[in-house]
Amino acid sequence: MSHRRPSTVRLGGAAWPDVGRVERILWLIAALTLAGDLLTTYAGLRAGMVESNPVARSAIAQFGFVALFGIKAFAVGVGVACRPLLPSEYTAVVPAGLALPWAVATLLNLSLFL
């Protein structure tokens, strides 16, 4: 019998990575900052402001605000896909790397309303 935790959890036959407490908290922060970025961007666009990211600005011009969901989903997808490539002690870098720019964007967007 081993005292080590298994590296994966099986749900419905599929292997799911074991996510530690810190990483779970960081994923929650990433989700909250993602929502904050989307909400403040939406409010800013409705108030007549312009998206500063040229890729997002072009996508919004072509497909509307829903394009931002696609861009954000792509970012999360890349992070989730690359996560298994990291050693287990560094996997928390993925949600932290997503949360940090979204937190900065949210704060910058909020500062425009002051």
Coordinates of C-alpha atoms in Angstrom, one line a residue:
M1 CA 0.0 0.0 0.0
S2 CA 1.3 3.4 -0.9
H3 CA 0.8 6.8 0.7
R4 CA 1.2 8.6 -2.6
R5 CA -1.9 9.9 -4.3
P6 CA -2.5 8.6 -7.8
S7 CA -1.7 11.1 -10.5
T8 CA -5.0 10.7 -12.2
V9 CA -8.6 10.2 -11.3
R10 CA -10.9 8.0 -13.4
L11 CA -14.4 9.2 -14.2
G12 CA -16.4 7.2 -16.6
G13 CA -13.4 5.4 -17.9
A14 CA -11.5 8.5 -18.9
A15 CA -8.4 9.7 -17.0
W16 CA -8.7 13.1 -15.5
P17 CA -5.6 14.9 -14.1
D18 CA -5.3 15.3 -10.4
V19 CA -5.6 19.0 -9.6
G20 CA -4.3 20.3 -6.3
R21 CA -6.0 22.8 -4.1
V22 CA -3.8 25.8 -5.2
E23 CA -4.4 25.0 -8.9
R24 CA -8.2 24.7 -8.3
I25 CA -8.2 28.1 -6.7
L26 CA -6.2 29.5 -9.6
W27 CA -8.7 28.0 -12.1
L28 CA -11.5 29.7 -10.1
I29 CA -9.6 33.0 -10.3
A30 CA -9.0 32.5 -14.0
A31 CA -12.7 32.0 -14.5
L32 CA -13.6 35.1 -12.5
T33 CA -11.0 37.3 -14.3
L34 CA -12.2 35.9 -17.6
A35 CA -15.8 36.9 -16.7
G36 CA -14.5 40.3 -15.5
D37 CA -12.7 40.9 -18.8
L38 CA -15.7 40.0 -20.9
L39 CA -18.1 42.0 -18.8
T40 CA -16.0 45.2 -18.7
T41 CA -15.2 44.9 -22.4
Y42 CA -18.8 44.5 -23.2
A43 CA -19.7 47.5 -21.1
G44 CA -16.9 49.5 -22.6
L45 CA -18.0 48.7 -26.2
R46 CA -21.6 49.6 -25.3
A47 CA -20.3 52.9 -24.0
G48 CA -18.6 53.7 -27.3
M49 CA -15.1 52.7 -26.4
V50 CA -12.9 50.7 -28.9
E51 CA -11.2 47.4 -28.3
S52 CA -7.4 48.0 -28.1
N53 CA -6.3 44.5 -29.1
P54 CA -6.2 44.5 -32.9
V55 CA -7.0 40.8 -33.2
A56 CA -10.0 41.1 -31.0
R57 CA -11.1 44.3 -32.6
S58 CA -11.0 42.7 -36.0
A59 CA -12.9 39.6 -34.8
I60 CA -15.5 41.8 -33.1
A61 CA -15.9 43.9 -36.3
Q62 CA -16.4 40.7 -38.3
F63 CA -18.4 38.5 -36.0
G64 CA -19.7 40.7 -33.1
F65 CA -19.0 40.5 -29.4
V66 CA -19.5 36.7 -29.5
A67 CA -16.1 36.5 -31.2
L68 CA -14.5 37.3 -27.8
F69 CA -15.9 34.1 -26.4
G70 CA -14.2 32.2 -29.2
I71 CA -10.9 33.9 -28.6
K72 CA -11.1 33.3 -24.8
A73 CA -12.2 29.6 -25.4
F74 CA -9.2 29.2 -27.7
A75 CA -6.8 30.6 -25.0
V76 CA -8.3 28.2 -22.4
G77 CA -8.1 25.3 -24.9
V78 CA -4.4 26.0 -25.5
G79 CA -3.7 26.1 -21.8
V80 CA -5.6 22.9 -21.1
A81 CA -3.9 21.2 -24.0
C82 CA -0.4 22.2 -22.9
R83 CA -1.0 21.5 -19.2
P84 CA -0.1 17.8 -19.5
L85 CA 3.3 18.7 -21.0
L86 CA 4.3 20.4 -17.8
P87 CA 5.8 18.6 -14.8
S88 CA 3.0 18.2 -12.2
E89 CA 4.6 20.7 -9.8
Y90 CA 4.3 23.4 -12.4
T91 CA 0.8 22.9 -13.8
A92 CA -0.6 25.8 -11.7
V93 CA 1.3 28.0 -14.1
V94 CA -1.5 27.4 -16.7
P95 CA -4.4 29.0 -14.8
A96 CA -2.1 31.7 -13.4
G97 CA -0.9 32.5 -16.9
L98 CA -4.5 32.9 -18.0
A99 CA -5.7 34.8 -15.0
L100 CA -2.9 37.4 -14.9
P101 CA -3.6 39.1 -18.2
W102 CA -7.4 38.9 -17.8
A103 CA -7.0 40.5 -14.3
V104 CA -4.9 43.3 -15.8
A105 CA -7.4 43.8 -18.7
T106 CA -10.3 43.9 -16.2
L107 CA -8.5 46.5 -14.1
L108 CA -7.6 48.6 -17.2
N109 CA -11.1 48.4 -18.5
L110 CA -12.5 49.5 -15.1
S111 CA -10.0 52.4 -15.0
L112 CA -11.5 53.7 -18.2
F113 CA -14.9 54.2 -16.5
L114 CA -13.5 56.4 -13.7

